[in-house]
Coordinates of C-alpha atoms (C1' of nucleotides) in Angstrom, one line a residue:
Chain A
M292 CA 36.7 22.8 12.4
K293 CA 36.5 18.9 10.7
L294 CA 33.7 17.3 12.0
G295 CA 35.0 14.1 11.4
G296 CA 38.3 15.3 13.0
N297 CA 39.5 15.2 16.6
G298 CA 38.3 18.1 18.0
N299 CA 37.7 18.8 21.5
Q300 CA 37.6 15.2 23.0
L301 CA 37.3 16.7 26.4
I302 CA 33.7 17.3 28.0
A303 CA 33.6 20.4 29.1
T304 CA 31.9 19.8 32.9
T305 CA 30.6 22.2 35.2
S306 CA 29.5 20.0 37.8
I307 CA 26.2 21.2 39.6
P308 CA 24.5 19.6 42.5
T309 CA 22.0 16.9 42.2
K310 CA 19.3 19.1 41.5
C311 CA 17.9 19.3 38.1
V312 CA 16.5 22.5 37.0
H313 CA 15.1 21.8 33.9
C314 CA 12.3 19.4 35.2
A315 CA 9.7 19.6 32.0
V316 CA 12.7 18.2 30.0
R317 CA 13.8 15.7 32.7
A318 CA 10.1 14.5 32.9
R319 CA 9.5 14.2 28.9
A320 CA 13.0 12.8 28.6
L321 CA 13.4 9.6 31.1
F322 CA 10.8 9.5 33.6
Q323 CA 7.4 10.7 31.7
G324 CA 5.0 8.6 32.2
I325 CA 6.0 6.8 35.3
P326 CA 3.9 6.9 38.5
P327 CA 5.9 9.0 41.2
D328 CA 6.0 6.3 43.4
Q329 CA 8.0 4.5 41.6
L330 CA 10.5 7.6 40.8
E331 CA 11.7 8.2 44.3
W332 CA 14.5 6.2 44.0
T333 CA 15.5 7.6 41.6
Q334 CA 17.4 10.4 44.1
Q335 CA 19.6 7.9 45.5
Y336 CA 21.2 7.3 42.0
R337 CA 24.1 9.5 41.2
E338 CA 22.8 12.0 38.1
N339 CA 24.7 15.4 37.4
Q340 CA 24.1 18.3 35.5
Y341 CA 26.8 19.2 32.7
R342 CA 27.5 22.4 30.6
A343 CA 29.2 21.7 27.1
P344 CA 30.2 24.7 25.2
A345 CA 29.4 24.4 21.3
R346 CA 32.0 22.0 19.6
A347 CA 32.1 20.0 22.8
R348 CA 32.7 16.3 21.9
L349 CA 30.5 14.4 24.3
F350 CA 31.8 11.1 23.6
S351 CA 33.6 9.6 20.8
E352 CA 33.2 6.0 18.5
G353 CA 34.5 3.4 19.5
Q354 CA 35.6 4.8 23.1
Q355 CA 34.0 3.5 26.1
H356 CA 32.0 5.7 28.0
P357 CA 29.8 5.3 31.4
Y358 CA 27.3 7.9 30.8
V359 CA 23.8 8.0 29.3
Y360 CA 22.8 11.7 28.7
T361 CA 19.5 13.5 28.5
L362 CA 19.8 16.8 26.7
Y363 CA 18.2 19.6 28.2
S364 CA 18.8 22.8 26.0
G365 CA 20.8 23.3 23.0
W366 CA 21.4 21.1 19.6
V367 CA 23.7 18.0 19.8
L368 CA 24.8 15.8 16.5
L369 CA 25.5 12.1 16.6
S370 CA 27.6 10.7 14.0
N371 CA 29.6 7.9 12.7
S372 CA 33.0 7.6 10.4
L373 CA 35.0 6.0 8.3
S374 CA 38.5 5.7 8.7
D375 CA 39.3 8.2 5.7
G376 CA 37.2 10.9 7.3
R377 CA 34.2 10.5 5.3
T378 CA 31.6 11.2 8.5
Q379 CA 27.8 10.8 8.7
I380 CA 25.5 12.4 10.8
L381 CA 23.3 10.1 12.0
R382 CA 20.5 12.4 13.7
F383 CA 20.3 15.9 15.5
A384 CA 19.0 15.5 19.1
L385 CA 16.7 18.3 20.4
P386 CA 16.1 19.5 24.3
G387 CA 14.4 16.3 25.6
D388 CA 16.2 13.6 23.0
F389 CA 18.6 11.1 25.1
L390 CA 21.7 10.0 24.1
G391 CA 24.3 7.3 24.6
F392 CA 22.0 4.4 25.3
Q393 CA 23.1 1.3 23.6
A394 CA 21.9 -2.4 23.6
N395 CA 24.8 -3.4 25.9
A396 CA 25.9 -1.1 28.5
T397 CA 29.6 -2.4 28.5
S398 CA 30.6 -2.2 25.1
P399 CA 32.5 0.5 23.4
M400 CA 30.3 3.8 21.8
S401 CA 29.1 3.0 18.6
S402 CA 29.0 6.6 17.5
S403 CA 30.1 10.0 18.2
A404 CA 28.4 12.5 20.2
Y405 CA 29.1 16.6 19.5
A406 CA 27.6 19.5 21.2
I407 CA 26.5 22.0 18.3
T408 CA 25.5 24.6 20.7
E409 CA 26.5 25.3 23.5
S410 CA 24.1 22.6 25.5
M411 CA 23.3 21.2 29.0
L412 CA 22.9 17.8 30.1
C413 CA 22.1 15.7 32.2
A414 CA 24.4 12.7 33.3
F415 CA 23.2 9.5 34.2
P416 CA 25.7 6.2 34.6
K417 CA 24.6 3.6 32.9
A418 CA 25.8 0.7 35.7
D419 CA 22.6 2.2 37.6
L420 CA 20.4 2.9 34.7
Q421 CA 20.6 -0.4 34.5
R422 CA 19.6 -1.3 37.6
M423 CA 17.5 1.0 37.3
M424 CA 15.7 -1.0 34.5
T425 CA 15.7 -4.1 36.3
E426 CA 14.0 -2.4 39.6
S427 CA 11.2 -0.5 37.4
S428 CA 9.1 -2.2 34.3
G429 CA 7.8 2.2 33.5
L430 CA 11.5 3.1 33.3
A431 CA 12.6 0.2 30.8
A432 CA 9.4 0.6 29.2
R433 CA 9.9 4.3 28.7
M434 CA 13.9 3.3 27.3
A435 CA 12.0 0.9 24.5
T436 CA 9.4 3.6 23.6
L437 CA 12.6 5.9 23.1
A438 CA 14.6 3.6 21.2
A439 CA 11.6 2.5 18.9
R440 CA 11.1 6.3 18.1
D441 CA 14.4 7.1 17.6
M442 CA 14.3 3.7 15.2
A443 CA 11.5 5.0 13.1
Q444 CA 12.8 8.6 12.7
L445 CA 16.1 7.1 11.8
Q446 CA 14.2 4.9 9.2
Q447 CA 12.4 8.0 7.7
V448 CA 16.3 9.4 7.5
L449 CA 17.4 5.9 5.7
L450 CA 14.7 6.5 3.2
S451 CA 15.5 9.9 2.2
T452 CA 19.5 9.3 1.7
G453 CA 18.9 5.9 -0.2
Q454 CA 16.1 7.2 -2.5
K455 CA 15.4 10.7 -2.4
N456 CA 17.7 13.6 -4.4
A457 CA 19.3 16.7 -3.3
R458 CA 16.3 18.8 -3.1
E459 CA 13.9 16.8 -1.6
K460 CA 16.4 15.3 0.9
L461 CA 17.2 18.9 1.9
A462 CA 13.3 19.7 2.2
S463 CA 13.1 16.4 4.4
L464 CA 15.8 17.5 6.4
L465 CA 14.9 20.9 6.9
L466 CA 11.4 20.9 7.2
E467 CA 11.6 17.7 9.9
L468 CA 14.3 19.8 11.7
Y469 CA 11.5 22.7 11.6
V470 CA 9.0 20.7 12.7
R471 CA 10.8 18.8 15.7
V472 CA 11.7 22.9 16.8
R473 CA 8.5 24.0 16.9
A474 CA 6.6 20.7 18.9
L475 CA 9.1 21.4 21.1
G476 CA 7.7 25.2 22.0
N477 CA 9.6 27.3 24.2
L478 CA 12.1 24.3 25.1
V479 CA 14.0 26.0 22.1
P480 CA 13.9 29.5 22.4
G481 CA 13.6 31.8 19.7
S482 CA 11.5 30.4 17.2
D483 CA 8.7 33.1 15.5
E484 CA 5.7 32.8 13.4
H485 CA 7.7 31.8 10.3
S486 CA 11.1 30.6 11.4
I487 CA 13.3 28.6 14.0
V488 CA 16.8 29.5 15.2
F489 CA 19.1 27.2 13.2
P490 CA 22.8 26.8 14.3
L491 CA 23.9 24.1 11.9
S492 CA 26.1 24.9 8.9
Q493 CA 26.5 23.6 5.2
E494 CA 29.0 21.3 6.3
M495 CA 26.7 19.4 8.9
L496 CA 23.8 19.0 6.6
S497 CA 25.8 17.9 3.8
Q498 CA 26.9 15.1 6.6
S499 CA 23.9 14.6 7.5
L500 CA 22.8 14.1 4.1
G501 CA 25.1 12.2 2.2
L502 CA 26.0 15.4 -0.2
S503 CA 28.9 17.5 -0.6
V504 CA 28.8 21.0 0.7
E505 CA 28.7 23.0 -2.5
T506 CA 26.1 20.5 -3.8
V507 CA 23.8 21.5 -0.4
N508 CA 24.8 25.5 -1.2
R509 CA 23.5 25.1 -4.7
T510 CA 20.1 23.2 -3.4
L511 CA 19.8 25.5 -0.7
R512 CA 19.3 28.8 -3.5
G513 CA 17.5 26.4 -5.5
L514 CA 14.7 26.4 -2.7
R515 CA 15.8 30.1 -1.6
E516 CA 14.9 31.1 -4.8
D517 CA 11.7 28.8 -5.4
Q518 CA 10.2 30.8 -2.2
I519 CA 10.0 27.4 -0.5
L520 CA 12.9 28.0 2.6
E521 CA 15.8 30.3 3.2
I522 CA 18.5 29.6 5.8
R523 CA 19.7 33.1 6.2
S524 CA 22.0 34.5 9.5
K525 CA 21.3 31.4 11.9
R526 CA 17.3 31.5 11.5
L527 CA 14.9 28.9 9.6
Y528 CA 12.6 30.1 7.6
M529 CA 9.6 28.0 6.1
L530 CA 8.7 30.5 3.3
D531 CA 5.7 27.8 1.8
Q532 CA 5.2 24.7 3.9
N533 CA 3.3 23.2 1.4
K534 CA 5.6 23.0 -1.1
A535 CA 8.1 22.0 1.2
M536 CA 5.8 19.0 2.1
A537 CA 5.4 18.1 -1.6
I538 CA 9.0 18.1 -2.3
A539 CA 9.5 16.2 1.1
E540 CA 6.9 13.4 1.3
I541 CA 7.2 13.5 5.5
D542 CA 4.4 13.2 7.6
I543 CA 4.9 16.1 9.8
N544 CA 2.1 15.3 12.2
S545 CA 3.9 11.8 13.0
I546 CA 6.9 13.8 13.2
A547 CA 5.8 16.1 15.9
E548 CA 4.0 13.6 18.0
Q549 CA 7.1 11.6 18.4
A550 CA 8.9 14.8 19.4
L551 CA 7.0 15.2 22.4
L552 CA 7.3 11.7 23.6
Chain B
M261 CA 7.2 -9.1 -8.7
K262 CA 7.3 -5.3 -8.2
L263 CA 8.7 -5.1 -4.4
G264 CA 7.1 -1.2 -4.0
G265 CA 4.1 -2.7 -4.9
N266 CA 1.1 -4.6 -3.9
G267 CA 2.0 -7.8 -3.5
N268 CA 0.3 -10.4 -1.5
Q269 CA -1.6 -8.4 1.1
L270 CA -3.3 -10.8 2.6
I271 CA -1.1 -12.9 5.9
A272 CA -1.1 -16.8 4.6
T273 CA -2.0 -17.8 8.3
T274 CA -1.9 -21.4 9.6
S275 CA -2.8 -20.8 13.0
I276 CA -1.4 -23.7 15.1
P277 CA -2.2 -24.1 19.1
T278 CA -0.2 -22.0 21.7
K279 CA 2.8 -24.3 21.8
C280 CA 6.0 -22.9 20.4
V281 CA 7.9 -25.6 18.7
H282 CA 11.1 -23.6 18.0
C283 CA 11.9 -23.0 21.5
A284 CA 15.7 -22.0 20.8
V285 CA 14.9 -19.1 18.8
R286 CA 11.6 -17.9 21.0
A287 CA 14.0 -17.8 23.9
R288 CA 16.5 -16.1 22.4
A289 CA 14.2 -13.6 20.5
L290 CA 11.8 -12.4 22.8
F291 CA 12.4 -13.8 26.3
Q292 CA 15.9 -14.5 26.8
G293 CA 17.4 -13.6 29.8
I294 CA 14.1 -13.3 31.5
P295 CA 13.8 -15.4 34.8
P296 CA 11.7 -18.6 34.6
D297 CA 9.3 -17.5 37.3
Q298 CA 8.5 -13.6 35.4
L299 CA 7.8 -15.9 32.0
E300 CA 5.0 -18.0 33.3
W301 CA 2.4 -15.6 33.1
T302 CA 3.0 -15.4 29.3
Q303 CA 1.3 -18.6 29.1
Q304 CA -2.0 -16.7 29.6
Y305 CA -1.3 -14.4 26.7
R306 CA -2.3 -15.5 23.4
E307 CA 0.7 -15.7 20.8
N308 CA 0.1 -17.9 17.9
Q309 CA 2.8 -19.5 15.0
Y310 CA 2.3 -18.6 11.5
R311 CA 3.6 -19.2 8.3
A312 CA 4.3 -17.0 5.6
P313 CA 5.0 -18.2 2.4
A314 CA 7.2 -16.6 0.0
R315 CA 6.1 -12.8 -0.9
A316 CA 3.8 -12.8 1.2
R317 CA 3.1 -9.1 3.3
L318 CA 2.9 -9.6 6.6
F319 CA 2.0 -5.7 7.5
S320 CA 1.8 -2.4 5.8
E321 CA 3.4 0.8 5.9
G322 CA 1.0 3.4 6.8
Q323 CA -1.8 0.2 8.0
Q324 CA -2.9 -0.5 11.4
H325 CA -1.6 -4.3 12.8
P326 CA -2.4 -5.5 16.1
Y327 CA 0.8 -7.7 16.2
V328 CA 4.3 -7.6 16.9
Y329 CA 6.5 -10.8 15.8
T330 CA 9.3 -12.8 16.5
L331 CA 10.7 -14.8 13.0
Y332 CA 11.2 -18.4 14.1
S333 CA 13.1 -19.2 10.6
G334 CA 13.1 -17.5 7.0
W335 CA 14.2 -13.9 5.9
V336 CA 11.9 -10.9 5.6
L337 CA 12.6 -7.4 4.8
L338 CA 11.3 -4.3 6.1
S339 CA 11.3 -1.3 3.9
N340 CA 9.6 2.0 2.9
S341 CA 8.3 3.6 0.1
L342 CA 7.5 7.0 -1.5
S343 CA 4.3 8.2 -3.4
D344 CA 5.9 7.3 -6.8
G345 CA 7.4 3.5 -5.7
R346 CA 10.9 4.1 -4.9
T347 CA 11.7 2.0 -1.9
Q348 CA 13.7 1.5 0.2
I349 CA 14.6 -1.3 2.2
L350 CA 15.7 -0.7 5.9
R351 CA 16.7 -4.3 7.0
F352 CA 16.8 -7.9 6.4
A353 CA 15.2 -9.7 9.2
L354 CA 17.0 -13.3 10.4
P355 CA 15.8 -15.8 12.7
G356 CA 15.3 -14.5 16.0
D357 CA 15.0 -10.8 14.8
F358 CA 11.9 -8.9 16.2
L359 CA 9.1 -7.5 14.1
G360 CA 6.5 -4.7 14.0
F361 CA 7.7 -3.3 17.5
Q362 CA 6.8 0.7 17.6
A363 CA 6.9 3.4 20.5
N364 CA 3.0 3.6 19.9
A365 CA 0.7 0.4 20.0
T366 CA -2.1 2.2 18.6
S367 CA -0.5 4.2 15.8
P368 CA -0.3 2.3 11.9
M369 CA 2.8 0.9 11.0
S370 CA 5.6 2.7 10.0
S371 CA 6.9 0.6 7.7
S372 CA 6.2 -2.8 5.8
A373 CA 7.0 -6.3 6.4
Y374 CA 7.6 -9.0 3.6
A375 CA 8.4 -12.4 3.3
I376 CA 11.4 -13.4 1.3
T377 CA 11.4 -17.0 1.7
E378 CA 9.0 -18.9 3.4
S379 CA 8.8 -18.1 7.2
M380 CA 7.3 -19.0 10.5
L381 CA 6.3 -16.6 13.2
C382 CA 5.4 -16.2 16.1
A383 CA 2.5 -13.5 16.5
F384 CA 1.5 -11.9 20.0
P385 CA -1.0 -9.1 20.3
K386 CA 0.6 -5.6 20.5
A387 CA -2.0 -5.3 23.5
D388 CA -1.1 -8.5 25.1
L389 CA 3.1 -7.0 25.1
Q390 CA 2.1 -3.8 26.3
R391 CA 0.5 -5.2 29.5
M392 CA 3.3 -7.7 30.0
M393 CA 5.9 -5.0 29.6
T394 CA 4.1 -3.1 32.7
E395 CA 4.7 -6.0 34.4
S396 CA 7.8 -7.5 34.1
S397 CA 10.5 -5.3 33.9
G398 CA 12.7 -8.0 32.1
L399 CA 10.7 -8.4 29.2
A400 CA 10.7 -4.2 29.0
A401 CA 13.9 -3.9 29.3
R402 CA 14.7 -6.8 26.7
M403 CA 12.7 -4.8 24.2
A404 CA 14.7 -2.1 25.1
T405 CA 17.8 -3.7 24.5
L406 CA 16.3 -5.3 20.9
A407 CA 15.4 -1.8 20.0
A408 CA 19.0 -0.6 20.7
R409 CA 20.7 -3.9 19.2
D410 CA 18.1 -2.8 15.7
M411 CA 19.2 1.3 16.1
A412 CA 23.4 0.3 15.9
Q413 CA 22.7 -2.1 13.1
L414 CA 20.3 0.9 11.3
Q415 CA 23.1 3.4 12.1
Q416 CA 25.4 1.2 10.5
V417 CA 23.6 0.7 6.9
L418 CA 23.0 4.9 7.3
L419 CA 26.7 5.3 7.0
S420 CA 26.9 2.6 4.2
T421 CA 23.7 4.5 2.7
G422 CA 25.4 7.8 2.8
Q423 CA 28.8 7.9 2.4
K424 CA 30.1 4.6 0.9
N425 CA 30.1 4.2 -2.9
A426 CA 28.5 1.0 -5.0
R427 CA 31.6 -1.4 -4.8
E428 CA 31.7 -0.2 -0.3
K429 CA 28.0 -0.6 0.2
L430 CA 28.1 -3.8 -1.5
A431 CA 31.0 -5.7 0.2
S432 CA 29.4 -4.2 3.3
L433 CA 25.9 -5.8 2.6
L434 CA 27.1 -8.5 2.0
L435 CA 29.4 -9.1 4.2
E436 CA 26.8 -8.2 7.2
L437 CA 25.0 -10.5 6.0
Y438 CA 27.5 -13.4 5.9
V439 CA 28.3 -12.8 8.9
R440 CA 24.8 -12.4 10.8
V441 CA 23.7 -15.8 8.7
R442 CA 26.8 -17.9 10.5
A443 CA 26.6 -16.2 13.6
L444 CA 23.0 -17.8 13.8
G445 CA 24.2 -21.2 13.3
N446 CA 21.4 -23.8 12.7
L447 CA 19.1 -21.5 13.0
V448 CA 19.4 -21.0 9.5
P449 CA 20.9 -24.0 8.0
G450 CA 22.2 -24.2 4.5
S451 CA 25.6 -22.9 5.1
D452 CA 29.0 -24.6 4.6
E453 CA 32.4 -23.3 4.8
H454 CA 32.5 -20.2 2.7
S455 CA 29.1 -20.0 1.9
I456 CA 25.5 -19.3 2.6
V457 CA 22.2 -19.7 0.9
F458 CA 21.2 -16.1 -0.2
P459 CA 17.6 -15.6 -1.5
L460 CA 18.0 -11.9 -2.1
S461 CA 17.5 -10.7 -5.6
Q462 CA 19.5 -8.0 -7.0
E463 CA 16.6 -6.0 -7.3
M464 CA 16.1 -6.5 -3.2
L465 CA 20.2 -5.6 -3.1
S466 CA 19.7 -2.5 -5.0
Q467 CA 16.7 -1.0 -2.9
S468 CA 18.6 -2.1 0.4
L469 CA 21.4 -0.1 -0.8
G470 CA 19.9 2.9 -2.8
L471 CA 21.2 1.8 -6.5
S472 CA 20.0 0.9 -9.6
V473 CA 19.8 -2.5 -10.0
E474 CA 22.0 -2.3 -13.2
T475 CA 24.5 -1.0 -10.6
V476 CA 24.6 -3.8 -8.8
N477 CA 24.7 -6.1 -11.3
R478 CA 27.9 -4.5 -12.4
T479 CA 29.4 -3.8 -9.1
L480 CA 28.7 -8.0 -8.3
R481 CA 30.6 -8.8 -11.1
G482 CA 33.6 -6.6 -10.5
L483 CA 33.9 -8.2 -6.9
R484 CA 33.4 -11.9 -8.2
E485 CA 36.4 -10.8 -11.2
D486 CA 38.4 -9.8 -7.8
Q487 CA 37.8 -12.5 -6.1
I488 CA 35.7 -11.4 -3.2
L489 CA 32.3 -12.6 -3.2
E490 CA 30.3 -14.2 -5.3
I491 CA 26.4 -14.9 -5.9
R492 CA 25.9 -17.7 -7.5
S493 CA 22.7 -19.7 -7.6
K494 CA 21.3 -18.2 -4.3
R495 CA 24.0 -19.4 -2.7
L496 CA 26.8 -15.9 -0.9
Y497 CA 30.3 -17.1 -1.7
M498 CA 33.2 -16.0 0.7
L499 CA 36.0 -16.1 -1.7
D500 CA 38.3 -13.8 0.1
Q501 CA 37.1 -12.5 3.9
N502 CA 40.2 -10.2 3.9
K503 CA 39.9 -8.3 1.4
A504 CA 36.0 -8.2 1.6
M505 CA 36.7 -6.6 5.3
A506 CA 39.0 -4.1 3.8
I507 CA 36.6 -2.8 1.4
A508 CA 33.8 -3.2 3.4
E509 CA 34.9 -1.5 6.7
I510 CA 32.5 -3.2 9.2
D511 CA 33.2 -4.7 12.3
I512 CA 31.9 -8.0 12.2
N513 CA 33.1 -8.9 15.3
S514 CA 30.1 -6.3 17.2
I515 CA 27.8 -8.0 14.3
A516 CA 27.8 -11.0 15.1
E517 CA 27.5 -10.2 18.3
Q518 CA 24.4 -8.5 18.4
A519 CA 23.0 -11.3 16.0
L520 CA 23.1 -13.2 19.2
L521 CA 21.3 -10.9 21.8
Chain C
dC199 C1' 8.0 -25.9 -23.8
dG200 C1' 6.3 -21.9 -23.1
dC201 C1' 6.1 -17.8 -19.6
dC202 C1' 8.1 -14.9 -16.6
dT203 C1' 10.9 -13.5 -13.7
dT204 C1' 15.6 -12.2 -13.0
dC205 C1' 20.1 -11.4 -14.3
dT206 C1' 23.4 -9.1 -17.8
dT207 C1' 25.6 -6.0 -20.6
dG208 C1' 25.9 -1.5 -23.6
dA209 C1' 25.7 3.1 -24.7
dG210 C1' 24.5 7.5 -23.6
dA211 C1' 22.7 10.8 -20.2
dT212 C1' 22.6 13.7 -15.9
dG213 C1' 22.9 14.4 -10.9
dA214 C1' 26.1 15.1 -7.8
dC215 C1' 30.8 15.4 -7.3
dT216 C1' 35.9 17.7 -6.9
dC217 C1' 39.2 21.7 -7.5
dA218 C1' 39.4 25.9 -7.2
dA219 C1' 38.7 30.6 -6.6
dT220 C1' 36.5 34.5 -4.3
dG221 C1' 33.4 36.5 -0.9
dG222 C1' 31.0 37.3 3.7
dT223 C1' 30.6 37.4 8.9
dG224 C1' 31.4 37.6 13.2
dG225 C1' 34.7 37.1 16.8
dT226 C1' 39.2 38.9 19.2
dG227 C1' 42.8 41.7 20.0
dG228 C1' 44.9 45.5 19.3
Chain D
dC110 C1' 36.8 51.1 16.4
dC111 C1' 39.0 49.1 13.2
dA112 C1' 42.1 45.2 11.2
dC113 C1' 42.7 40.7 10.9
dC114 C1' 42.0 36.1 11.3
dA115 C1' 39.1 32.0 10.8
dC116 C1' 35.3 29.9 9.5
dC117 C1' 31.7 29.6 6.9
dA118 C1' 29.1 30.5 2.5
dT119 C1' 29.1 31.2 -3.0
dT120 C1' 30.3 30.5 -8.0
dG121 C1' 32.4 28.4 -12.2
dA122 C1' 33.9 24.6 -15.1
dG123 C1' 35.3 20.3 -15.9
dT124 C1' 35.3 15.2 -14.1
dC125 C1' 32.6 10.7 -13.0
dA126 C1' 30.1 7.3 -10.5
dT127 C1' 26.0 6.3 -11.3
dC128 C1' 21.5 6.5 -13.4
dT129 C1' 18.4 5.8 -17.5
dC130 C1' 16.9 3.3 -21.6
dA131 C1' 17.1 -0.6 -24.5
dA132 C1' 18.1 -5.0 -25.3
dG133 C1' 18.8 -10.0 -25.0
dA134 C1' 20.1 -14.2 -22.2
dA135 C1' 19.7 -17.5 -19.0
dG136 C1' 17.2 -19.4 -15.2
dG137 C1' 13.1 -21.1 -12.7
dC138 C1' 7.6 -23.1 -12.6
dG139 C1' 3.7 -25.0 -14.2

DNA sequence: CGCCTTCTTGAGATGACTCAATGGTGGTGG
DNA sequence: CCACCACCATTGAGTCATCTCAAGAAGGCG
């Protein structure tokens, strides 16, 4: 499957009644910290739960899309592409993340979203979100917080992409994802003492880091041989976290903290 | 001057009474689109105008800083650094831009800010901003909009940094800045038919694009020889905008639009 | 006028890329 | 249960874009 290509353009939508089951995630994503009395009226707004199968495209760069999403479960990637197919993955979204929010609700999406694993999402009409933001300063402030958080994360990614070499980039990304997944605890199942479930292909890693697939492969081999990190059968093993941190130079505390915002 | 180094750590502060003179910029930056009756109480909050000389450091990555800023005039850069000095410039701020907003008001700054030219800024205590956001959904929504705008811009930068070659990167950055400056009209003085005032050194360009200074220099020569773009005596000349757009593959309409948000 | 920063150019080194081919693995259907 | 297929991972060899090191030229400022 070409990530930069067309893929499955349609969102597989199994519409389910309004009630959201993953309350923990929902609270965290959109309504965290907002007083209950400000939340009641959210019931009058339409929101729907969707199931996106692995490899589904949620929305595409340049196209109109009327919804924003809260990710309940699964991994989703956001990307931008150039006309010749070169694709940059901007971020990997994990449960609790908010997708599709833009400065201007009516303009086309600035990036594409693609479900890496089967995912559950809660869709919210942008028009409603906009109205709700004018009514609740709590919700508007929440959106600002989430945007600022994603911003900080993206800045770290830019530092990696612009300044680090292949080994540093890879260690940064893998350590970041490892920390985020662990910070989310049981929202992302399958973690154990020193490893997490890890559904990303080497192609995705390469498109996230601005490297070729071959370089990713060779660099992963290096990290494995040095007993630092290993990816095996869709799991990421943290073999030596101290060494990984020394190479990556990222602040795992603030990453963990931000994952929980 | 080493950009990654320590430089002038102190902000030169010429405190001026509350009244802001650059009303056009102020409205655009923080309070645009917010009804006047929601704005009256802003008067009770402290805000001060500052003058930062060229090369002043406004705040530093990793340190506490109690203010956010609206940039009135001048160019400011935001950057992140690695421990060995490698520095990535994250964005160039122009008049109307908002600096220093973070998800968590109490955590240390996630990046450094540095005045490229002499700049005027309006400082706002973070604590006040936070209080104001809970009181005014308009202001909170405005913050969300600004954060989303910066986000979209940063995503384009990441696409450049990760996927484009030196020539494409340089064309993208120069064209973007050219369009943003022109979109701001008289807020950034000195533009004429086909050129703008351009205070960035080649070192800054290199740190923004993840290239070496030498490569920037050679690539600039190429663009000059091909009659596409030229930097000469602190001005950027747009010699062939169509060619520049073809190389850069950026959407100048949305850039201009976002510059005015 | 002299100093310091910034720009410019050359030559050689190298990290990462490309092209090409092989090997593994998981899912599907006979 | 096995054979096949598609996708993904792996490895080698050669190339190239960009980096590094080194030196000199050009500007701006006190």
